[in-house]
Each structure stands twice: as structure tokens, then as C-alpha cells.
PDB file of C-alpha atoms and ligand atoms in Angstrom:
ATOM      1  CA  GLU N   1      -0.864  -2.017  74.520  1.00  0.00           C
ATOM      2  CA  ALA N   2       1.010   1.228  73.995  1.00  0.00           C
ATOM      3  CA  GLN N   3      -1.637   3.418  72.416  1.00  0.00           C
ATOM      4  CA  MET N   4      -0.542   6.116  70.055  1.00  0.00           C
ATOM      5  CA  PRO N   5      -1.984   9.536  70.779  1.00  0.00           C
ATOM      6  CA  PRO N   6      -4.602  10.202  68.085  1.00  0.00           C
ATOM      7  CA  GLY N   7      -2.659  13.246  66.811  1.00  0.00           C
ATOM      8  CA  GLU N   8       0.085  10.934  65.610  1.00  0.00           C
ATOM      9  CA  GLN N   9      -2.433   9.185  63.387  1.00  0.00           C
ATOM     10  CA  LEU N  10      -3.732  12.228  61.557  1.00  0.00           C
ATOM     11  CA  PRO N  11      -2.519  12.573  57.976  1.00  0.00           C
ATOM     12  CA  ARG N  12       0.093  15.258  57.329  1.00  0.00           C
ATOM     13  CA  TYR N  13      -1.266  18.007  55.119  1.00  0.00           C
ATOM     14  CA  VAL N  14       0.834  20.161  52.850  1.00  0.00           C
ATOM     15  CA  ARG N  15      -0.558  23.288  51.232  1.00  0.00           C
ATOM     16  CA  VAL N  16       1.193  24.197  48.011  1.00  0.00           C
ATOM     17  CA  ASN N  17       2.089  27.886  48.036  1.00  0.00           C
ATOM     18  CA  SER N  18       0.875  29.167  44.671  1.00  0.00           C
ATOM     19  CA  LEU N  19       2.895  32.383  45.158  1.00  0.00           C
ATOM     20  CA  LYS N  20       6.048  30.316  44.613  1.00  0.00           C
ATOM     21  CA  THR N  21       5.161  27.157  42.718  1.00  0.00           C
ATOM     22  CA  THR N  22       2.393  24.911  41.394  1.00  0.00           C
ATOM     23  CA  VAL N  23       0.861  21.638  42.563  1.00  0.00           C
ATOM     24  CA  GLU N  24       2.252  19.970  39.445  1.00  0.00           C
ATOM     25  CA  ASP N  25       5.827  21.073  40.166  1.00  0.00           C
ATOM     26  CA  VAL N  26       5.628  19.998  43.817  1.00  0.00           C
ATOM     27  CA  VAL N  27       4.231  16.587  42.828  1.00  0.00           C
ATOM     28  CA  ASP N  28       7.062  16.125  40.282  1.00  0.00           C
ATOM     29  CA  TYR N  29       9.695  17.210  42.782  1.00  0.00           C
ATOM     30  CA  LEU N  30       8.412  14.802  45.428  1.00  0.00           C
ATOM     31  CA  LYS N  31       8.198  11.924  42.967  1.00  0.00           C
ATOM     32  CA  ARG N  32      11.890  12.419  42.187  1.00  0.00           C
ATOM     33  CA  ASP N  33      12.471  12.551  45.937  1.00  0.00           C
ATOM     34  CA  GLY N  34      11.123   9.017  46.459  1.00  0.00           C
ATOM     35  CA  TYR N  35       7.447   9.729  47.181  1.00  0.00           C
ATOM     36  CA  THR N  36       4.680   7.863  45.341  1.00  0.00           C
ATOM     37  CA  TYR N  37       1.827   9.929  43.956  1.00  0.00           C
ATOM     38  CA  GLN N  38      -1.543   8.162  43.965  1.00  0.00           C
ATOM     39  CA  GLY N  39      -3.653  10.811  42.250  1.00  0.00           C
ATOM     40  CA  GLN N  40      -6.639  12.617  43.693  1.00  0.00           C
ATOM     41  CA  ALA N  41      -8.442  11.197  46.709  1.00  0.00           C
ATOM     42  CA  SER N  42     -12.149  10.559  46.274  1.00  0.00           C
ATOM     43  CA  ARG N  43     -13.199   9.421  49.748  1.00  0.00           C
ATOM     44  CA  LEU N  44     -12.129   9.736  53.358  1.00  0.00           C
ATOM     45  CA  ASP N  45     -10.282   6.409  53.456  1.00  0.00           C
ATOM     46  CA  ASP N  46      -8.009   7.576  50.633  1.00  0.00           C
ATOM     47  CA  LEU N  47      -6.483   9.982  53.173  1.00  0.00           C
ATOM     48  CA  THR N  48      -5.173   7.097  55.267  1.00  0.00           C
ATOM     49  CA  LEU N  49      -1.753   6.637  53.699  1.00  0.00           C
ATOM     50  CA  LYS N  50       1.251   4.435  54.258  1.00  0.00           C
ATOM     51  CA  SER N  51       4.972   5.272  54.138  1.00  0.00           C
ATOM     52  CA  LYS N  52       5.834   7.564  51.208  1.00  0.00           C
ATOM     53  CA  ASN N  53       2.493   7.487  49.399  1.00  0.00           C
ATOM     54  CA  PHE N  54       0.631  10.739  48.893  1.00  0.00           C
ATOM     55  CA  VAL N  55      -2.546  12.029  47.252  1.00  0.00           C
ATOM     56  CA  LYS N  56      -4.207  15.266  46.252  1.00  0.00           C
ATOM     57  CA  ASP N  57      -7.069  16.209  48.563  1.00  0.00           C
ATOM     58  CA  MET N  58     -10.664  15.943  47.331  1.00  0.00           C
ATOM     59  CA  HIS N  59     -11.944  19.210  48.866  1.00  0.00           C
ATOM     60  CA  LEU N  60      -9.077  21.703  48.692  1.00  0.00           C
ATOM     61  CA  PRO N  61      -7.374  22.236  45.343  1.00  0.00           C
ATOM     62  CA  GLU N  62      -3.843  23.009  46.547  1.00  0.00           C
ATOM     63  CA  LEU N  63      -3.602  20.454  49.318  1.00  0.00           C
ATOM     64  CA  LEU N  64      -1.472  17.302  49.307  1.00  0.00           C
ATOM     65  CA  VAL N  65      -1.930  14.546  51.876  1.00  0.00           C
ATOM     66  CA  PHE N  66       0.794  12.327  53.371  1.00  0.00           C
ATOM     67  CA  SER N  67       1.112   9.567  55.949  1.00  0.00           C
ATOM     68  CA  PRO N  68       1.085  10.536  59.654  1.00  0.00           C
ATOM     69  CA  LYS N  69       4.834  10.063  60.136  1.00  0.00           C
ATOM     70  CA  THR N  70       5.895  12.348  57.300  1.00  0.00           C
ATOM     71  CA  ASP N  71       7.996  15.290  58.423  1.00  0.00           C
ATOM     72  CA  PHE N  72       8.846  18.082  55.996  1.00  0.00           C
ATOM     73  CA  HIS N  73      10.362  20.515  58.487  1.00  0.00           C
ATOM     74  CA  ASP N  74      13.871  19.949  57.088  1.00  0.00           C
ATOM     75  CA  HIS N  75      12.766  19.622  53.498  1.00  0.00           C
ATOM     76  CA  PHE N  76      13.920  22.029  50.787  1.00  0.00           C
ATOM     77  CA  LEU N  77      10.354  22.728  49.650  1.00  0.00           C
ATOM     78  CA  TYR N  78       9.388  23.820  53.159  1.00  0.00           C
ATOM     79  CA  LYS N  79      12.505  25.914  53.785  1.00  0.00           C
ATOM     80  CA  ALA N  80      12.041  27.645  50.426  1.00  0.00           C
ATOM     81  CA  GLY N  81       8.416  28.495  51.182  1.00  0.00           C
ATOM     82  CA  HIS N  82       7.060  26.348  48.365  1.00  0.00           C
ATOM     83  CA  ILE N  83       4.960  24.314  50.771  1.00  0.00           C
ATOM     84  CA  ILE N  84       3.165  25.293  53.985  1.00  0.00           C
ATOM     85  CA  LEU N  85       2.526  22.711  56.708  1.00  0.00           C
ATOM     86  CA  GLN N  86      -1.079  23.376  57.617  1.00  0.00           C
ATOM     87  CA  ASP N  87      -3.911  21.134  58.806  1.00  0.00           C
ATOM     88  CA  LYS N  88      -6.642  20.606  56.229  1.00  0.00           C
ATOM     89  CA  ALA N  89      -9.352  22.155  58.413  1.00  0.00           C
ATOM     90  CA  SER N  90      -7.335  25.331  58.895  1.00  0.00           C
ATOM     91  CA  CYS N  91      -7.185  25.771  55.108  1.00  0.00           C
ATOM     92  CA  LEU N  92     -10.967  26.174  54.973  1.00  0.00           C
ATOM     93  CA  PRO N  93     -11.380  29.802  56.163  1.00  0.00           C
ATOM     94  CA  ALA N  94      -9.249  31.519  53.485  1.00  0.00           C
ATOM     95  CA  HIS N  95     -10.471  29.120  50.791  1.00  0.00           C
ATOM     96  CA  LEU N  96     -14.106  29.883  51.630  1.00  0.00           C
ATOM     97  CA  LEU N  97     -13.629  33.637  52.023  1.00  0.00           C
ATOM     98  CA  ASN N  98     -11.971  33.591  48.579  1.00  0.00           C
ATOM     99  CA  PRO N  99     -11.135  37.308  48.311  1.00  0.00           C
ATOM    100  CA  PRO N 100     -10.569  38.381  44.687  1.00  0.00           C
ATOM    101  CA  SER N 101      -7.171  39.532  43.534  1.00  0.00           C
ATOM    102  CA  GLY N 102      -6.917  43.288  44.187  1.00  0.00           C
ATOM    103  CA  SER N 103      -9.420  43.342  47.047  1.00  0.00           C
ATOM    104  CA  HIS N 104      -8.877  44.833  50.508  1.00  0.00           C
ATOM    105  CA  VAL N 105      -8.907  42.232  53.261  1.00  0.00           C
ATOM    106  CA  ILE N 106      -8.469  42.123  57.044  1.00  0.00           C
ATOM    107  CA  ASP N 107      -7.034  39.164  58.938  1.00  0.00           C
ATOM    108  CA  ALA N 108      -8.134  40.217  62.418  1.00  0.00           C
ATOM    109  CA  CYS N 109      -6.208  37.812  64.684  1.00  0.00           C
ATOM    110  CA  ALA N 110      -3.508  36.751  62.305  1.00  0.00           C
ATOM    111  CA  ALA N 111      -0.370  35.338  63.949  1.00  0.00           C
ATOM    112  CA  PRO N 112       1.475  33.085  63.219  1.00  0.00           C
ATOM    113  CA  GLY N 113       0.028  33.764  59.786  1.00  0.00           C
ATOM    114  CA  ASN N 114      -0.749  30.529  57.985  1.00  0.00           C
ATOM    115  CA  LYS N 115      -4.169  31.828  57.009  1.00  0.00           C
ATOM    116  CA  THR N 116      -2.671  35.214  56.082  1.00  0.00           C
ATOM    117  CA  SER N 117      -0.274  33.570  53.644  1.00  0.00           C
ATOM    118  CA  HIS N 118      -3.144  31.501  52.254  1.00  0.00           C
ATOM    119  CA  LEU N 119      -5.202  34.694  51.727  1.00  0.00           C
ATOM    120  CA  ALA N 120      -2.237  36.348  49.971  1.00  0.00           C
ATOM    121  CA  ALA N 121      -1.908  33.332  47.668  1.00  0.00           C
ATOM    122  CA  ILE N 122      -5.611  33.490  46.787  1.00  0.00           C
ATOM    123  CA  MET N 123      -5.262  37.246  46.168  1.00  0.00           C
ATOM    124  CA  LYS N 124      -2.151  36.578  44.028  1.00  0.00           C
ATOM    125  CA  ASN N 125      -0.364  39.139  46.208  1.00  0.00           C
ATOM    126  CA  LYS N 126      -2.534  41.906  44.734  1.00  0.00           C
ATOM    127  CA  GLY N 127      -4.655  44.229  46.822  1.00  0.00           C
ATOM    128  CA  ARG N 128      -4.225  44.961  50.525  1.00  0.00           C
ATOM    129  CA  LEU N 129      -4.054  42.512  53.363  1.00  0.00           C
ATOM    130  CA  PHE N 130      -4.236  44.169  56.794  1.00  0.00           C
ATOM    131  CA  ALA N 131      -3.165  41.708  59.483  1.00  0.00           C
ATOM    132  CA  PHE N 132      -3.436  42.358  63.230  1.00  0.00           C
ATOM    133  CA  ASP N 133      -2.238  40.550  66.307  1.00  0.00           C
ATOM    134  CA  LEU N 134      -1.957  41.510  69.933  1.00  0.00           C
ATOM    135  CA  ASP N 135       1.101  39.354  70.575  1.00  0.00           C
ATOM    136  CA  ALA N 136       4.386  40.919  69.400  1.00  0.00           C
ATOM    137  CA  LYS N 137       6.340  37.665  69.593  1.00  0.00           C
ATOM    138  CA  ARG N 138       3.831  35.758  67.484  1.00  0.00           C
ATOM    139  CA  LEU N 139       3.807  38.655  65.038  1.00  0.00           C
ATOM    140  CA  ALA N 140       7.617  38.419  64.694  1.00  0.00           C
ATOM    141  CA  THR N 141       7.289  34.706  63.860  1.00  0.00           C
ATOM    142  CA  MET N 142       4.663  35.696  61.351  1.00  0.00           C
ATOM    143  CA  SER N 143       6.974  38.169  59.543  1.00  0.00           C
ATOM    144  CA  THR N 144       9.493  35.367  59.025  1.00  0.00           C
ATOM    145  CA  LEU N 145       6.805  32.991  57.774  1.00  0.00           C
ATOM    146  CA  LEU N 146       5.377  35.557  55.332  1.00  0.00           C
ATOM    147  CA  LEU N 147       8.822  36.470  54.024  1.00  0.00           C
ATOM    148  CA  ARG N 148       9.584  32.809  53.353  1.00  0.00           C
ATOM    149  CA  ALA N 149       6.212  32.407  51.639  1.00  0.00           C
ATOM    150  CA  GLY N 150       6.854  35.384  49.346  1.00  0.00           C
ATOM    151  CA  VAL N 151       3.907  37.404  50.638  1.00  0.00           C
ATOM    152  CA  THR N 152       4.183  41.086  49.745  1.00  0.00           C
ATOM    153  CA  CYS N 153       0.653  42.535  49.937  1.00  0.00           C
ATOM    154  CA  GLN N 154       0.431  42.519  53.731  1.00  0.00           C
ATOM    155  CA  GLN N 155       0.459  45.330  56.271  1.00  0.00           C
ATOM    156  CA  LEU N 156       1.170  43.917  59.735  1.00  0.00           C
ATOM    157  CA  ALA N 157       0.220  45.726  62.916  1.00  0.00           C
ATOM    158  CA  ASN N 158       0.805  44.810  66.545  1.00  0.00           C
ATOM    159  CA  GLN N 159      -2.629  46.015  67.518  1.00  0.00           C
ATOM    160  CA  ASP N 160      -5.768  44.983  69.369  1.00  0.00           C
ATOM    161  CA  PHE N 161      -8.292  44.312  66.605  1.00  0.00           C
ATOM    162  CA  LEU N 162     -11.089  45.539  68.879  1.00  0.00           C
ATOM    163  CA  LYS N 163      -9.386  48.960  68.879  1.00  0.00           C
ATOM    164  CA  VAL N 164      -8.902  49.200  65.118  1.00  0.00           C
ATOM    165  CA  ASN N 165     -11.014  52.129  63.907  1.00  0.00           C
ATOM    166  CA  PRO N 166     -13.363  50.898  61.164  1.00  0.00           C
ATOM    167  CA  ASP N 167     -13.932  54.477  59.976  1.00  0.00           C
ATOM    168  CA  SER N 168     -10.258  55.143  59.323  1.00  0.00           C
ATOM    169  CA  PRO N 169      -9.800  55.996  55.612  1.00  0.00           C
ATOM    170  CA  GLN N 170      -7.288  53.175  55.075  1.00  0.00           C
ATOM    171  CA  TYR N 171     -10.023  50.585  55.702  1.00  0.00           C
ATOM    172  CA  LYS N 172     -12.704  52.228  53.585  1.00  0.00           C
ATOM    173  CA  ASP N 173     -12.463  49.584  50.860  1.00  0.00           C
ATOM    174  CA  VAL N 174     -12.253  46.534  53.105  1.00  0.00           C
ATOM    175  CA  GLU N 175     -14.861  44.057  51.866  1.00  0.00           C
ATOM    176  CA  TYR N 176     -13.510  40.817  53.353  1.00  0.00           C
ATOM    177  CA  VAL N 177     -12.602  39.888  56.927  1.00  0.00           C
ATOM    178  CA  LEU N 178     -11.126  36.657  58.239  1.00  0.00           C
ATOM    179  CA  LEU N 179     -11.640  36.251  61.970  1.00  0.00           C
ATOM    180  CA  ASP N 180      -9.809  33.379  63.660  1.00  0.00           C
ATOM    181  CA  PRO N 181      -9.784  34.560  67.275  1.00  0.00           C
ATOM    182  CA  SER N 182      -8.249  32.978  70.355  1.00  0.00           C
ATOM    183  CA  CYS N 183     -10.289  29.981  71.462  1.00  0.00           C
ATOM    184  CA  SER N 184     -10.068  27.110  73.919  1.00  0.00           C
ATOM    185  CA  GLY N 185      -8.094  25.007  71.415  1.00  0.00           C
ATOM    186  CA  SER N 186     -10.209  22.012  72.354  1.00  0.00           C
ATOM    187  CA  GLY N 187     -10.139  20.772  68.754  1.00  0.00           C
ATOM    188  CA  MET N 188      -6.367  20.367  68.735  1.00  0.00           C
ATOM    189  CA  VAL N 189      -5.930  16.626  69.089  1.00  0.00           C
ATOM    190  CA  CYS N 190      -2.581  16.986  70.882  1.00  0.00           C
ATOM    191  CA  LEU N 191      -4.011  19.433  73.443  1.00  0.00           C
ATOM    192  CA  GLN N 192      -7.217  17.572  74.191  1.00  0.00           C
ATOM    193  CA  ASP N 193      -6.173  16.348  77.633  1.00  0.00           C
ATOM    194  CA  ARG N 194      -5.209  19.832  78.720  1.00  0.00           C
ATOM    195  CA  THR N 195      -8.314  21.693  77.670  1.00  0.00           C
ATOM    196  CA  ALA N 196     -10.987  20.504  80.067  1.00  0.00           C
ATOM    197  CA  ALA N 197     -14.139  22.514  79.444  1.00  0.00           C
ATOM    198  CA  ASP N 198     -14.081  25.126  82.159  1.00  0.00           C
ATOM    199  CA  GLN N 199     -17.429  26.886  81.774  1.00  0.00           C
ATOM    200  CA  THR N 200     -16.161  30.216  83.090  1.00  0.00           C
ATOM    201  CA  ARG N 201     -13.286  30.219  80.628  1.00  0.00           C
ATOM    202  CA  LEU N 202     -15.553  29.203  77.743  1.00  0.00           C
ATOM    203  CA  ALA N 203     -18.014  31.958  78.574  1.00  0.00           C
ATOM    204  CA  SER N 204     -15.291  34.571  78.618  1.00  0.00           C
ATOM    205  CA  LEU N 205     -13.792  33.311  75.341  1.00  0.00           C
ATOM    206  CA  ALA N 206     -17.244  33.312  73.736  1.00  0.00           C
ATOM    207  CA  ALA N 207     -17.841  36.897  74.871  1.00  0.00           C
ATOM    208  CA  PHE N 208     -14.501  37.934  73.322  1.00  0.00           C
ATOM    209  CA  GLN N 209     -15.267  36.070  70.083  1.00  0.00           C
ATOM    210  CA  LEU N 210     -18.669  37.757  69.783  1.00  0.00           C
ATOM    211  CA  ARG N 211     -17.124  41.195  70.410  1.00  0.00           C
ATOM    212  CA  CYS N 212     -14.618  40.525  67.609  1.00  0.00           C
ATOM    213  CA  LEU N 213     -17.415  39.493  65.228  1.00  0.00           C
ATOM    214  CA  ASN N 214     -19.499  42.539  66.118  1.00  0.00           C
ATOM    215  CA  HIS N 215     -16.470  44.764  65.600  1.00  0.00           C
ATOM    216  CA  ALA N 216     -15.710  43.201  62.218  1.00  0.00           C
ATOM    217  CA  ALA N 217     -19.304  43.886  61.177  1.00  0.00           C
ATOM    218  CA  THR N 218     -18.797  47.645  61.638  1.00  0.00           C
ATOM    219  CA  PHE N 219     -16.366  48.050  58.715  1.00  0.00           C
ATOM    220  CA  PRO N 220     -18.421  50.174  56.336  1.00  0.00           C
ATOM    221  CA  ARG N 221     -17.885  48.260  53.066  1.00  0.00           C
ATOM    222  CA  LEU N 222     -17.812  44.752  54.520  1.00  0.00           C
ATOM    223  CA  LYS N 223     -19.329  42.064  52.281  1.00  0.00           C
ATOM    224  CA  ARG N 224     -18.103  38.754  53.660  1.00  0.00           C
ATOM    225  CA  LEU N 225     -16.844  37.661  57.039  1.00  0.00           C
ATOM    226  CA  VAL N 226     -15.435  34.228  57.783  1.00  0.00           C
ATOM    227  CA  TYR N 227     -15.288  33.031  61.396  1.00  0.00           C
ATOM    228  CA  SER N 228     -13.273  30.025  62.542  1.00  0.00           C
ATOM    229  CA  THR N 229     -12.079  28.322  65.709  1.00  0.00           C
ATOM    230  CA  CYS N 230     -10.131  25.191  66.567  1.00  0.00           C
ATOM    231  CA  SER N 231     -12.681  24.491  69.285  1.00  0.00           C
ATOM    232  CA  ILE N 232     -15.258  21.729  69.456  1.00  0.00           C
ATOM    233  CA  HIS N 233     -17.475  23.554  71.953  1.00  0.00           C
ATOM    234  CA  ARG N 234     -20.851  24.817  70.821  1.00  0.00           C
ATOM    235  CA  GLN N 235     -20.408  27.833  73.128  1.00  0.00           C
ATOM    236  CA  GLU N 236     -17.508  29.117  70.991  1.00  0.00           C
ATOM    237  CA  ASN N 237     -19.012  28.108  67.659  1.00  0.00           C
ATOM    238  CA  GLU N 238     -22.728  27.876  66.821  1.00  0.00           C
ATOM    239  CA  ASP N 239     -23.749  29.834  69.933  1.00  0.00           C
ATOM    240  CA  VAL N 240     -21.461  32.742  69.014  1.00  0.00           C
ATOM    241  CA  ILE N 241     -22.774  32.783  65.436  1.00  0.00           C
ATOM    242  CA  ALA N 242     -26.409  32.590  66.592  1.00  0.00           C
ATOM    243  CA  ALA N 243     -25.871  35.518  68.970  1.00  0.00           C
ATOM    244  CA  PHE N 244     -24.160  37.507  66.205  1.00  0.00           C
ATOM    245  CA  LEU N 245     -27.027  36.889  63.766  1.00  0.00           C
ATOM    246  CA  GLN N 246     -29.520  37.982  66.374  1.00  0.00           C
ATOM    247  CA  GLN N 247     -27.650  41.252  66.895  1.00  0.00           C
ATOM    248  CA  ASN N 248     -26.852  41.862  63.204  1.00  0.00           C
ATOM    249  CA  SER N 249     -29.937  41.313  61.095  1.00  0.00           C
ATOM    250  CA  THR N 250     -28.196  42.479  57.901  1.00  0.00           C
ATOM    251  CA  PHE N 251     -26.042  39.346  57.857  1.00  0.00           C
ATOM    252  CA  ARG N 252     -26.880  35.827  56.839  1.00  0.00           C
ATOM    253  CA  LEU N 253     -25.028  32.531  56.767  1.00  0.00           C
ATOM    254  CA  VAL N 254     -23.730  31.264  53.430  1.00  0.00           C
ATOM    255  CA  PRO N 255     -24.272  27.509  52.952  1.00  0.00           C
ATOM    256  CA  LEU N 256     -20.814  25.945  52.623  1.00  0.00           C
ATOM    257  CA  LEU N 257     -19.417  22.997  50.621  1.00  0.00           C
ATOM    258  CA  PRO N 258     -22.423  20.654  50.269  1.00  0.00           C
ATOM    259  CA  GLN N 259     -20.028  17.720  49.829  1.00  0.00           C
ATOM    260  CA  TRP N 260     -18.276  18.346  53.196  1.00  0.00           C
ATOM    261  CA  PRO N 261     -19.120  15.470  55.580  1.00  0.00           C
ATOM    262  CA  GLU N 262     -19.562  17.330  58.868  1.00  0.00           C
ATOM    263  CA  ARG N 263     -21.960  20.234  59.449  1.00  0.00           C
ATOM    264  CA  GLY N 264     -22.517  22.850  62.143  1.00  0.00           C
ATOM    265  CA  LEU N 265     -24.813  21.697  64.940  1.00  0.00           C
ATOM    266  CA  GLU N 266     -28.507  22.208  64.162  1.00  0.00           C
ATOM    267  CA  PRO N 267     -29.956  24.520  63.159  1.00  0.00           C
ATOM    268  CA  LEU N 268     -26.682  26.003  61.799  1.00  0.00           C
ATOM    269  CA  SER N 269     -26.017  23.335  59.192  1.00  0.00           C
ATOM    270  CA  GLN N 270     -24.749  25.995  56.735  1.00  0.00           C
ATOM    271  CA  CYS N 271     -21.547  26.013  58.826  1.00  0.00           C
ATOM    272  CA  LEU N 272     -18.850  23.352  58.752  1.00  0.00           C
ATOM    273  CA  ARG N 273     -17.285  21.300  61.486  1.00  0.00           C
ATOM    274  CA  ALA N 274     -14.233  19.081  61.237  1.00  0.00           C
ATOM    275  CA  SER N 275     -12.967  16.219  63.365  1.00  0.00           C
ATOM    276  CA  THR N 276     -10.576  13.293  63.443  1.00  0.00           C
ATOM    277  CA  SER N 277     -13.307  10.747  62.756  1.00  0.00           C
ATOM    278  CA  LYS N 278     -15.292  12.524  60.017  1.00  0.00           C
ATOM    279  CA  THR N 279     -12.660  14.580  58.188  1.00  0.00           C
ATOM    280  CA  ARG N 280      -9.255  13.230  59.450  1.00  0.00           C
ATOM    281  CA  THR N 281      -8.313  16.641  60.765  1.00  0.00           C
ATOM    282  CA  HIS N 282      -8.139  18.466  64.050  1.00  0.00           C
ATOM    283  CA  GLY N 283     -11.463  19.620  65.469  1.00  0.00           C
ATOM    284  CA  PHE N 284     -12.523  22.849  63.778  1.00  0.00           C
ATOM    285  CA  PHE N 285     -15.493  25.117  63.072  1.00  0.00           C
ATOM    286  CA  VAL N 286     -16.077  27.588  60.255  1.00  0.00           C
ATOM    287  CA  ALA N 287     -18.923  29.936  59.354  1.00  0.00           C
ATOM    288  CA  LEU N 288     -19.221  32.334  56.418  1.00  0.00           C
ATOM    289  CA  LEU N 289     -21.367  35.420  56.941  1.00  0.00           C
ATOM    290  CA  GLU N 290     -22.525  37.641  54.124  1.00  0.00           C
ATOM    291  CA  LYS N 291     -24.144  41.039  54.250  1.00  0.00           C
ATOM    292  CA  HIS N 292     -27.549  41.124  52.522  1.00  0.00           C
ATOM    293  CA  SER N 293     -27.358  42.867  49.186  1.00  0.00           C
ATOM    294  CA  GLU N 294     -30.167  45.284  50.196  1.00  0.00           C
ATOM    295  CA  ALA N 295     -28.047  46.349  53.138  1.00  0.00           C
ATOM    296  CA  LEU N 296     -25.104  47.050  50.813  1.00  0.00           C
ATOM    297  CA  SER N 297     -26.899  49.138  48.196  1.00  0.00           C
ATOM    298  CA  SER N 298     -26.262  52.804  48.855  1.00  0.00           C
ATOM    299  CA  THR N 299     -29.166  54.980  49.934  1.00  0.00           C
ATOM    300  CA  PRO N 300     -30.107  57.666  47.406  1.00  0.00           C
TER     301      PRO N 300
HETATM  302  N1  SAM V 401      -5.024  32.919  62.237  1.00  0.00           N
HETATM  303  C1  SAM V 401      -3.773  32.417  62.792  1.00  0.00           C
HETATM  304  C2  SAM V 401      -3.144  31.437  61.817  1.00  0.00           C
HETATM  305  O1  SAM V 401      -3.876  30.827  61.032  1.00  0.00           O
HETATM  306  O2  SAM V 401      -1.910  31.278  61.813  1.00  0.00           O
HETATM  307  C3  SAM V 401      -3.989  31.828  64.179  1.00  0.00           C
HETATM  308  C4  SAM V 401      -4.654  32.798  65.138  1.00  0.00           C
HETATM  309  S1  SAM V 401      -4.753  32.251  66.817  1.00  0.00           S
HETATM  310  C5  SAM V 401      -6.085  31.154  66.792  1.00  0.00           C
HETATM  311  C6  SAM V 401      -5.447  33.662  67.627  1.00  0.00           C
HETATM  312  C7  SAM V 401      -4.543  34.882  67.663  1.00  0.00           C
HETATM  313  O3  SAM V 401      -5.314  35.990  68.128  1.00  0.00           O
HETATM  314  C8  SAM V 401      -3.365  34.784  68.619  1.00  0.00           C
HETATM  315  O4  SAM V 401      -2.170  34.955  67.899  1.00  0.00           O
HETATM  316  C9  SAM V 401      -3.578  35.952  69.603  1.00  0.00           C
HETATM  317  O5  SAM V 401      -2.370  36.596  69.946  1.00  0.00           O
HETATM  318  C10 SAM V 401      -4.467  36.880  68.795  1.00  0.00           C
HETATM  319  N2  SAM V 401      -5.320  37.808  69.551  1.00  0.00           N
HETATM  320  C11 SAM V 401      -5.964  37.607  70.725  1.00  0.00           C
HETATM  321  N3  SAM V 401      -6.688  38.681  71.060  1.00  0.00           N
HETATM  322  C12 SAM V 401      -6.517  39.600  70.061  1.00  0.00           C
HETATM  323  C13 SAM V 401      -7.008  40.918  69.832  1.00  0.00           C
HETATM  324  N4  SAM V 401      -7.835  41.514  70.699  1.00  0.00           N
HETATM  325  N5  SAM V 401      -6.620  41.558  68.714  1.00  0.00           N
HETATM  326  C14 SAM V 401      -5.775  40.965  67.834  1.00  0.00           C
HETATM  327  N6  SAM V 401      -5.283  39.721  68.002  1.00  0.00           N
HETATM  328  C15 SAM V 401      -5.641  39.040  69.105  1.00  0.00           C
END
């Protein structure tokens, strides 16, 4: 009778923080700690795990997957910043943006900073990572999280991203932007009852999301821009991307992970979606935009 909320049935995902350790070392540590390693998953059902069994994810290289009841909040590896507790879908944006070590990157709406720390790990802490958030309290949480994760390449600012001046000399080499703006949160399994689709609210969120995208597009050296939400509504996802593409003809969508089981709604199948049923994650959307090479080549 008593039905478990679906959130309780999602696997627990653990991202190994490569700034502090390796997947191999974490697997060894957990084996000694009573967990049973079952190798790399190869299909969705392999992510449905019992008790202390765990696997390596099939899509994301530094992701380990545990049973729904697993709780690492008091675990040494978590407290020491060796592992980050982050849903699989929310690991996609930084992984797909994949900024090279040494590059200049903006995380536009960054707090509490899980994606920022993921970007820093991909960049091997080299380069510059400008992270903005409007909310001072969330930004304070973020400083703690980044310190624990050993992130050192960041520059945090309590600032409205829409007011960041793209022509300021400090951003002249920014080629990568991650944009994960406020959204309805309708993809969060635990919030689903509380996020009834209020059309007025969705329209205003979508307008904000599009303004953020348009603003990101004005950074002079921008090459790649990843957009993500934890919303399941087309209005905040494909519709925002379609409007952006219409207004910014120098950008195109990059086709993402052909092996990923859930795509953006037609015609935007280059984008990814995620859900409890198809990917065993929270509901999520991600798009990768790239500036045409012709648009990047400097005029003589
Ligand atoms: N990327 C974060 C992570 O992975 O941990 C989560 C970001 S959350 C979805 C959206 C964030 O955007 C919130 O922390 C909110 O305070 C911030 N935000 C909202 N409007 C903003 C604005 N105009 N400029 C900068 N940040 C903003």
C-alpha cells in the first residue's frame, strides 16, 4: 500500500573528484569499506542496485552508482571532498562543455557550485573559472563546497550575470560558458507535487532564461555555450533554445551523445533530456551551442 515517493527509488550517484583522487582509489577504498564493486554498467537496468553493490556508470567516466538508500553525507570520502554527491543528469553540462585545461570559462548562475567544481576538475584547476550568482547565501555555501573540493581556479562574484559586462578586459579570453539558470524545478522528483505548471510563471522564467542565453552570446570570444535546466517543460527547454537560435544565426546546436537514450523534443533531437524512466535520474534538459567557425574567424 504505502507507496514510496519515486525520488527514494532513484540510484545514488557519486562523482569522483579528480582534483583529489581517482576512480580506482575510490573503488578500492569503498571495497575495503564493505561495498561490492560490480564493474561498469552496460545498460539501464544495471543502475538498479541492491544494498551495498555499486557500479561505474556507462555514460560518464567519473561517476559511480549506488542503491537508492545509500547515504554518504557522513562518509570520510565526502567530507574530504574526494566524492561529490551529484545526480547523473546534472553531471552532463560540464562534461559536454569539456573546457580544456588553461581555458577561460564562465559559470553564469553557479551556486551552490556542483557544476563549477566539475568544470574545475575537467580544467585540472588550470585557467580561469568566473562564477556568478545573485544569491549571497548560496554563494557562501558554494565557497565551502569549492574549498572542500580543492578548487583553486575560480573567481566568485555575487553579481547579476545579466549585468556582467562582456567587453570588460578580464573576460576577453572567455571561450566557454555554462548556463544553468533558475528554472521551475519541475524535473526534481521530490518537488514534483509542488511545481504545478503555472503558465505565467513558466513564461517569465523562459523570458529570463532567454535573456541569459542572449547575454552569454555577447562575450566576444565565445566558442561554446552549454544550457541546462532541471525542468521538464518545453517552454523552458526546447522553446528557449529555438528562440535563441532564431535570434542568433551564428550559433548552431551540437549533436550530443548518440548513445544517450532520451533526446530533446522534435525537432531539437541534438539536445538531451533525462528522466526517471529513461535514464534513472531527475528530469533534466541540456543543449550545447557552438558558434560557427566562419563567425569566429577574424575579419581582415
Ligand atoms: N549551477 C548550480 C549547480 O550546479 O550547483 C545550480 C544553479 S541554480 C539552478 C540557479 C542559480 O541561479 C541560483 O543559485 C540563483 O541564485 C542564480 N541566479 C538567478 N538569477 C541570476 C542572475 N540574474 N545572475 C546570476 N545568478 C542568478
